[in-house]
Short mmCIF file of C-alpha atoms and ligand atoms in Angstrom, two decimals:
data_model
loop_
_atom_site.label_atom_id
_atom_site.label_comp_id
_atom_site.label_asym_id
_atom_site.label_seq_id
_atom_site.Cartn_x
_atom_site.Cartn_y
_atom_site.Cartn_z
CA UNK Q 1 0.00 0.00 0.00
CA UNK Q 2 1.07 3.69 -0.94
CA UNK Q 3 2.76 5.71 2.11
CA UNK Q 4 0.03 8.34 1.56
CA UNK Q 5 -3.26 5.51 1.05
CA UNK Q 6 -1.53 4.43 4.33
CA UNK Q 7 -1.60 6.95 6.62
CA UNK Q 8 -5.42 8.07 5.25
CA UNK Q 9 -6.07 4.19 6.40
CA UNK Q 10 -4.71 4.79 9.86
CA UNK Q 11 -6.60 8.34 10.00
CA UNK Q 12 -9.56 6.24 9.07
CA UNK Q 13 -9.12 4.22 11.90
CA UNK Q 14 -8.41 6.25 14.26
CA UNK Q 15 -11.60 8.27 14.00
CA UNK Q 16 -13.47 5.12 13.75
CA UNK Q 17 -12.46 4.40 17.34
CA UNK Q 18 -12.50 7.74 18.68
CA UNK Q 19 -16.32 7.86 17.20
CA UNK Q 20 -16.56 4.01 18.69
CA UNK Q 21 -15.28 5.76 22.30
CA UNK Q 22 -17.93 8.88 22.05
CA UNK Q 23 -20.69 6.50 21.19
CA UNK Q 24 -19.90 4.00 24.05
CA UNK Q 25 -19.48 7.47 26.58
CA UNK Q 26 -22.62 8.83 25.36
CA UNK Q 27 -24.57 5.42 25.70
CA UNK Q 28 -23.12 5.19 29.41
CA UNK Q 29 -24.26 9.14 29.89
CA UNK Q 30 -27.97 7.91 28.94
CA UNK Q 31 -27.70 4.74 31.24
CA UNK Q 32 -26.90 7.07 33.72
CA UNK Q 33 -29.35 9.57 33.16
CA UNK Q 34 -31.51 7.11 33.06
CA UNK Q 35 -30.83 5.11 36.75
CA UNK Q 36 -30.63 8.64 38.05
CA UNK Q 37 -34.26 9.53 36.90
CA UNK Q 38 -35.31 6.18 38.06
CA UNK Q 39 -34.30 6.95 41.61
CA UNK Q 40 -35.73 10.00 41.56
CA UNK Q 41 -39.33 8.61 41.02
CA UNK Q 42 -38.24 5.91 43.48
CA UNK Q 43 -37.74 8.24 46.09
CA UNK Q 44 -40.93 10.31 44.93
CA UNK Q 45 -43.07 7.09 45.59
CA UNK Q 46 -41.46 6.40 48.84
CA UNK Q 47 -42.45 9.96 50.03
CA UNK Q 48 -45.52 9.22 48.62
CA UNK Q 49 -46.07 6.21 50.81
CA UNK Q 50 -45.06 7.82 54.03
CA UNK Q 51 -47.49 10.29 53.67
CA UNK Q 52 -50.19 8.04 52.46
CA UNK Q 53 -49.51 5.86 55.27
CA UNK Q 54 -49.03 9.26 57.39
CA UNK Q 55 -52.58 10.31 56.75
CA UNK Q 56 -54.35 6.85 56.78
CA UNK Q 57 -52.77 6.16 60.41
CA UNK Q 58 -52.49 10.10 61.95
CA UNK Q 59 -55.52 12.19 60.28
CA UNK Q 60 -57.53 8.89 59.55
CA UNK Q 61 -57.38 7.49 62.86
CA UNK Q 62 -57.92 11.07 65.07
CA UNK Q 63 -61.22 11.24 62.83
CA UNK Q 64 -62.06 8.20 63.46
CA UNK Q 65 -61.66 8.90 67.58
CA UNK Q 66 -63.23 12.09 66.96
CA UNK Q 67 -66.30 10.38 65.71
CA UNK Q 68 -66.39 7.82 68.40
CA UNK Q 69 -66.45 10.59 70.86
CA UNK Q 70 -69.12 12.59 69.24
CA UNK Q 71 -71.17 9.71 68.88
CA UNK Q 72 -70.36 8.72 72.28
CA UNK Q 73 -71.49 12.30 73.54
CA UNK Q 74 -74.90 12.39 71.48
CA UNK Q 75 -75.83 9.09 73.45
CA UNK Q 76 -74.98 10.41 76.77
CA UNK Q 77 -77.36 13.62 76.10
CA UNK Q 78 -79.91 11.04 75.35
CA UNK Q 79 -82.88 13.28 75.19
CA UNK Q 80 -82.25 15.71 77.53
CA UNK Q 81 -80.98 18.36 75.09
CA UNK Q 82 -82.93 17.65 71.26
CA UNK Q 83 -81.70 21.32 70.46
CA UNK Q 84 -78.00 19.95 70.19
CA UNK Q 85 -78.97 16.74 67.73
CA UNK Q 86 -78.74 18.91 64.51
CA UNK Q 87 -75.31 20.33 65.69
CA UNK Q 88 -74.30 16.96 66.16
CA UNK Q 89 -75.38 15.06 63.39
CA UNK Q 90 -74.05 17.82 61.42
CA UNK Q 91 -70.80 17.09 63.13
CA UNK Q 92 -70.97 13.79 62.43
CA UNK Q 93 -71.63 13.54 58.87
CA UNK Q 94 -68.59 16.14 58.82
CA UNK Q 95 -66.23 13.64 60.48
CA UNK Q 96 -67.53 10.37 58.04
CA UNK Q 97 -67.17 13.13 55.37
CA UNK Q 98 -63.09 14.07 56.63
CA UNK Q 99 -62.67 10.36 56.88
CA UNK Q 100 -64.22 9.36 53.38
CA UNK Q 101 -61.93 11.97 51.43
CA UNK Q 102 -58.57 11.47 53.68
CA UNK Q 103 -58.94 7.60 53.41
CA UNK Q 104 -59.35 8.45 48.78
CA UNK Q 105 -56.63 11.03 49.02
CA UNK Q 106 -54.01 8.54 50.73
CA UNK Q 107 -54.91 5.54 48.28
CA UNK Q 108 -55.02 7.89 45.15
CA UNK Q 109 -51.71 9.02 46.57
CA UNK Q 110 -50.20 5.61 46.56
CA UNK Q 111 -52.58 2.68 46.87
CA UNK Q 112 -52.04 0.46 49.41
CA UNK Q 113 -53.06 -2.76 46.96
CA UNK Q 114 -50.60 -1.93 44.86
CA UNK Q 115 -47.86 -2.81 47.27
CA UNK Q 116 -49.95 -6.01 49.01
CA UNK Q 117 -51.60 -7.38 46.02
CA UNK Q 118 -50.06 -6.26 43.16
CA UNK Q 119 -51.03 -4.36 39.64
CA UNK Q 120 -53.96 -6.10 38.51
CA UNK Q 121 -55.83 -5.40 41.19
CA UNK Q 122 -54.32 -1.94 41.92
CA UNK Q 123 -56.06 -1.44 37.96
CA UNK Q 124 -59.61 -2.71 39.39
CA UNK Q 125 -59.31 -0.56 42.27
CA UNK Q 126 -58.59 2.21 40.15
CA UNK Q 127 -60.63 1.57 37.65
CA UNK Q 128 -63.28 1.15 40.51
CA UNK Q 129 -62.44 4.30 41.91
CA UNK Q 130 -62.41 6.38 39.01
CA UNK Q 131 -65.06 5.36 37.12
CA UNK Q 132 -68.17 4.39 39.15
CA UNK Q 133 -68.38 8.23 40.44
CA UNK Q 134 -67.79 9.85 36.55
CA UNK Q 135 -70.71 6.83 35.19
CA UNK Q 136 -67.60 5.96 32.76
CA UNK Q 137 -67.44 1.94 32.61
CA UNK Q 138 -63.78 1.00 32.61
CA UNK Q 139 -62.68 -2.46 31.36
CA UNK Q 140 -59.61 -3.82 32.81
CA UNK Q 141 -57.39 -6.42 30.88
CA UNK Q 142 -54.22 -7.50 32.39
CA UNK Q 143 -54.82 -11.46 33.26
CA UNK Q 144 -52.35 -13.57 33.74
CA UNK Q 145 -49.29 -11.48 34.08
CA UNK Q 146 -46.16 -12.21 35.12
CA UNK Q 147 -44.43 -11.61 37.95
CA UNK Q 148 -42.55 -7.79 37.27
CA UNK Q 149 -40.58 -5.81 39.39
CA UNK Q 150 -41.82 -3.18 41.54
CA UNK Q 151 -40.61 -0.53 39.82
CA UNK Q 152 -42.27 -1.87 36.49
CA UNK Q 153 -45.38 -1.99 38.25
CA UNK Q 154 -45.11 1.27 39.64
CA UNK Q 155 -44.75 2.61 36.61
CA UNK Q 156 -47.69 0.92 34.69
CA UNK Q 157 -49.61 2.12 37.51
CA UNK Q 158 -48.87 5.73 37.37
CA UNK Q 159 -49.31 5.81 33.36
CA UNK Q 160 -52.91 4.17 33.65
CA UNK Q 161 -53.70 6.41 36.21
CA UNK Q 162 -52.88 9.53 34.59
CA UNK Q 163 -54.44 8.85 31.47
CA UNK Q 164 -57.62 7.99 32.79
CA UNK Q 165 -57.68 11.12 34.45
CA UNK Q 166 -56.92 12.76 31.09
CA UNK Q 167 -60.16 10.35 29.73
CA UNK Q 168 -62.22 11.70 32.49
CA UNK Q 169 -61.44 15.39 31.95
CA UNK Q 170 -61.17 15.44 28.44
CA UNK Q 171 -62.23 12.85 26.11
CA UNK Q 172 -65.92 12.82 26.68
CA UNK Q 173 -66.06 9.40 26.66
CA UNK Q 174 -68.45 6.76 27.75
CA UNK Q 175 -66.32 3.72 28.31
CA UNK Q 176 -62.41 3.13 28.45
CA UNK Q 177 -60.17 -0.39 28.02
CA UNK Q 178 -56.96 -0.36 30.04
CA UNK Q 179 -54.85 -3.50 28.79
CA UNK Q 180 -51.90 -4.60 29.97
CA UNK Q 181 -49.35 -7.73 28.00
CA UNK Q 182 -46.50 -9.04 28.24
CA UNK Q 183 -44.64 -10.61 24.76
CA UNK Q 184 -41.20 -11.32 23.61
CA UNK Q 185 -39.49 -9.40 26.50
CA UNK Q 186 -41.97 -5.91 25.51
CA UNK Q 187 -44.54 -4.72 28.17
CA UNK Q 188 -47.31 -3.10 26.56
CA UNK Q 189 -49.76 -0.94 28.43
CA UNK Q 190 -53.14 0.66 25.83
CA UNK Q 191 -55.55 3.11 26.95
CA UNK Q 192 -58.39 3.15 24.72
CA UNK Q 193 -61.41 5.72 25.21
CA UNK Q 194 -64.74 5.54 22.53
CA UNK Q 195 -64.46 9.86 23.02
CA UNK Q 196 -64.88 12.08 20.10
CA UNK Q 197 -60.72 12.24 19.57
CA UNK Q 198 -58.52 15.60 20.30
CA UNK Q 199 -55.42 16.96 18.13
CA UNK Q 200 -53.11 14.86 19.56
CA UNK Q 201 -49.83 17.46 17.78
CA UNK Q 202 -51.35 20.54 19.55
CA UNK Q 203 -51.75 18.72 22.89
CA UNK Q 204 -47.95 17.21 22.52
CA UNK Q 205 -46.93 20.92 21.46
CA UNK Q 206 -49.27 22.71 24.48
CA UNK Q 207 -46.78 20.22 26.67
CA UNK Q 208 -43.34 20.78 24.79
CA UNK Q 209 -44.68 24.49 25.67
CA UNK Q 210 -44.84 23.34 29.89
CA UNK Q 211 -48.61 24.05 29.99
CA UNK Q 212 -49.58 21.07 30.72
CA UNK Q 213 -47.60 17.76 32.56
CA UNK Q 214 -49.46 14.94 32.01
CA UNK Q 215 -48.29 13.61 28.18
CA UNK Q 216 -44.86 14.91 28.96
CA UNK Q 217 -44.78 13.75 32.40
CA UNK Q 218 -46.26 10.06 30.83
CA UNK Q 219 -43.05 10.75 27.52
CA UNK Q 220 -40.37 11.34 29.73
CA UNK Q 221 -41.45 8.38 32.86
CA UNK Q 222 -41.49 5.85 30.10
CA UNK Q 223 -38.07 6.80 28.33
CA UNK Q 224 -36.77 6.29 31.45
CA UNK Q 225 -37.09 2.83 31.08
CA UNK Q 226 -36.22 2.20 27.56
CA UNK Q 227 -39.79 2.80 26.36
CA UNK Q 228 -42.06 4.37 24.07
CA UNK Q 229 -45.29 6.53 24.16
CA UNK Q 230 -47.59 6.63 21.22
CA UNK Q 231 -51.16 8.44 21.07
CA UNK Q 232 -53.36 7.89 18.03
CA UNK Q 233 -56.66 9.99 18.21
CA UNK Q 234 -59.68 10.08 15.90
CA UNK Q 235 -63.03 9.57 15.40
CA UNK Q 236 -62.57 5.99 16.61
CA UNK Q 237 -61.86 7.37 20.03
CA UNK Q 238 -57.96 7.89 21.70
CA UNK Q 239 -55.34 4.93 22.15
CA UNK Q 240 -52.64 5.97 24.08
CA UNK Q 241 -50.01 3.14 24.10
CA UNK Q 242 -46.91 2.69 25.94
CA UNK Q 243 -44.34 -0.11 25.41
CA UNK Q 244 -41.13 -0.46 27.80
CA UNK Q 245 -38.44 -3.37 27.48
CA UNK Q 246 -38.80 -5.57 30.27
CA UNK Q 247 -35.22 -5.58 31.80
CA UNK Q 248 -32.99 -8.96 31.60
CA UNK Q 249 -35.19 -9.45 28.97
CA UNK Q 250 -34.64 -9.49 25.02
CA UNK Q 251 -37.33 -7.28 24.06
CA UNK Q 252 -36.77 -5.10 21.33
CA UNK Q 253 -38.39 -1.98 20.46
CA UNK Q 254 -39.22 -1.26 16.57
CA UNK Q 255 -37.57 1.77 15.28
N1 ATP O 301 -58.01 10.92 26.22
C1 ATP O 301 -58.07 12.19 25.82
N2 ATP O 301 -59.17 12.62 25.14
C2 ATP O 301 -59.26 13.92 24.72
N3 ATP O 301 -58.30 14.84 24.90
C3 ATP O 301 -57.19 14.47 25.57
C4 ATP O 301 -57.02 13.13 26.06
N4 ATP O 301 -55.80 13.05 26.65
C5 ATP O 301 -55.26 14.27 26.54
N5 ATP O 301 -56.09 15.13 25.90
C6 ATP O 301 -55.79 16.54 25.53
O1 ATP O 301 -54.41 16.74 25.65
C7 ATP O 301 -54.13 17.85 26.48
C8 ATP O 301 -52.83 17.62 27.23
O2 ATP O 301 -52.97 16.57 28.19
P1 ATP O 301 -52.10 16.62 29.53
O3 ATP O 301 -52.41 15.41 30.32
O4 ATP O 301 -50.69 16.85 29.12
O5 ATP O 301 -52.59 17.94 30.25
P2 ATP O 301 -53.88 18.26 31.12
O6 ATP O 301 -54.63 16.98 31.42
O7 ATP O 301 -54.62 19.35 30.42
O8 ATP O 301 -53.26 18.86 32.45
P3 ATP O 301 -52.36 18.09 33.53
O9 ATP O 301 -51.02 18.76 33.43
O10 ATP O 301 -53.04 18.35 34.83
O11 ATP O 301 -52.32 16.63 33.17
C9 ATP O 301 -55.36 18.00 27.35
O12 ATP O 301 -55.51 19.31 27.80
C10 ATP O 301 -56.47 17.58 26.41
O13 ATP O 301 -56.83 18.66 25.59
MG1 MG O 302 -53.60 15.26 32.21
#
C-alpha cells in the first residue's frame, strides 16, 4: 500500500475508534441519566407512601376517635338536650365526610393494593375508583401477568392512572379499556377511550410548551425505562399506548 493511502487508512481508523469511544461514553451518559431519573421517582413514591400511610394512620385514625367521641357524647345527652342533635349530626356527617376523602386522598396518593396485592388489582381498584363516580365503565385487561418488578409496576400504575384522568377530563367518553401484555421481553400498556378524539400534535406541542404535565410527564417516565409513548386519536376514540423493554429481557423496540 502507498505511504500516503496508508496513513489516510490509519486516519480512518483512528476516527473510527474515537467515534466508537464517544458513542460508548454517550450510551453510558444515557444509562446514567436514566438510573438517576429512576431513583428519583423511586424516592418520589417512597415519600408518597409515608405520607399516604401518614394520613391513613395520623388524620384517619384522630377522625375516626373524633367520631367515636361525638357519637359517644350524642348518646350520653340522650334526650335531655334535642336542640344539640342537629349540631351533632351535622358534626358527624362532617367527620364520616373528613374520613371518606382522607382515606381516597391517601390511596389515590399511593394505593395500598398496589404494594400487598399487586397491579392487577391496583387497575380494578382504580378503575373502581375512578369510574363508578364519573358513570364511565372501565374495562380492565391485564390477566395472567407475570411476575414484574416493583418498579415496572409502579410505573404501569402511574401511566394508567394519569391517562384515565386525562379520559375523564377530556375525552368525553363513555367507556375506556386499560390493557396490559407481556410478549417477547416488551410490556405493553393501551388506553383506549370511545371519546370524540382531540389533536393529539397541539396537545404534545401545548406540553413541549410546559402548559400542561401529564403527556410529557407520561413521555419522559417511560423513556426512562427504555420505552415508548404513542397516542393515536380520531373519530374511533384515543389509544394511548406505551411499550417499555422488560429488563434482563430481550425485548426489542421497533424503530
Ligand atoms: N383521552 C383524551 N381525550 C381527549 N383529549 C385528551 C385526552 N388526553 C389528553 N387530551 C388533551 O391533551 C391535552 C394535554 O394533556 P395533559 O395530560 O398533558 O394535560 P392536562 O390533562 O390538560 O393537564 P395536567 O397537566 O393536569 O395533566 C389535554 O388538555 C387535552 O386537551
Ligand atoms: Mg392530564
Amino acid at each position: 500500500m502507498p505511504a500516503k493511502t496508508e496513513d489516510l487508512a490509519s486516519t480512518l481508523e483512528t476516527l473510527r475508534g474515537d467515534y466508537r469511544t464517544l458513542v460508548e461514553r454517550l450510551e453510558a451518559n444515557e444509562r446514567e441519566f436514566q438510573r438517576l431519573g429512576r431513583a428519583v421517582f423511586r424516592v418520589e413514591e417512597e415519600e408518597r407512601r409515608r405520607l399516604a400511610r401518614e394520613l391513613h394512620d395520623g388524620l384517619g385514625q384522630n377522625l375516626t376517635a373524633l367520631k367515636h367521641r361525638l357519637s359517644l357524647l350524642a348518646s350520653q345527652l340522650g334526650d335531655t338536650r334535642p336542640d344539640l342533635q342537629p349540631e351533632i349530626d351535622a358534626s358527624l356527617a362532617l367527620c364520616t365526610q373528613g374520613l371518606a376523602d382522607t382515606r381516597e386522598l391517601s390511596r389515590l396518593l399511593r394505593p395500598q393494593v398496589l404494594d400487598d396485592l399487586g397491579l392487577e388489582a391496583a387497575l380494578d381498584w382504580l378503575a373502581r375508583t375512578l369510574g363508578n363516580p364519573a358513570g364511565l365503565a372501565i374495562q380492565i385487561s391485564a390477566h395472567p401477568l407475570p411476575s414484574l418488578e416493583p418498579d415496572l409496576q409502579t410505573l404501569v400504575f402511574r401511566l394508567a392512572q394519569e391517562a384515565l384522568a386525562n379520559v375523564l377530563r377530556h375525552a368525553g367518553a363513555s367507556q375506556a379499556i386499560v390493557s396490559v401484555r407481556v410478549r417477547a421481553g416488551l410490556l405493553r400498556l393501551t388506553v383506549w377511550d370511545d371519546g370524540p378524539g382531540f389533536d393529539v400534535a397541539a396537545a404534545l406541542e401545548k406540553s413541549r410548551r410546559g402548559d400542561s404535565t401529564g403527556l410529557g410527564g407520561m413521555k419522559d417516565r417511560v423513556a426512562l425505562y427504555g420505552g415508548r409513548l404513542l397516542l393515536e386519536s380520531g373519530k374511533d376514540g384515543t389509544r394511548l399506548e406505551a411499550v417499555v423493554p422488560i429488563p434482563g429481557e430481550a425485548g426489542i423496540l421497533a424503530p
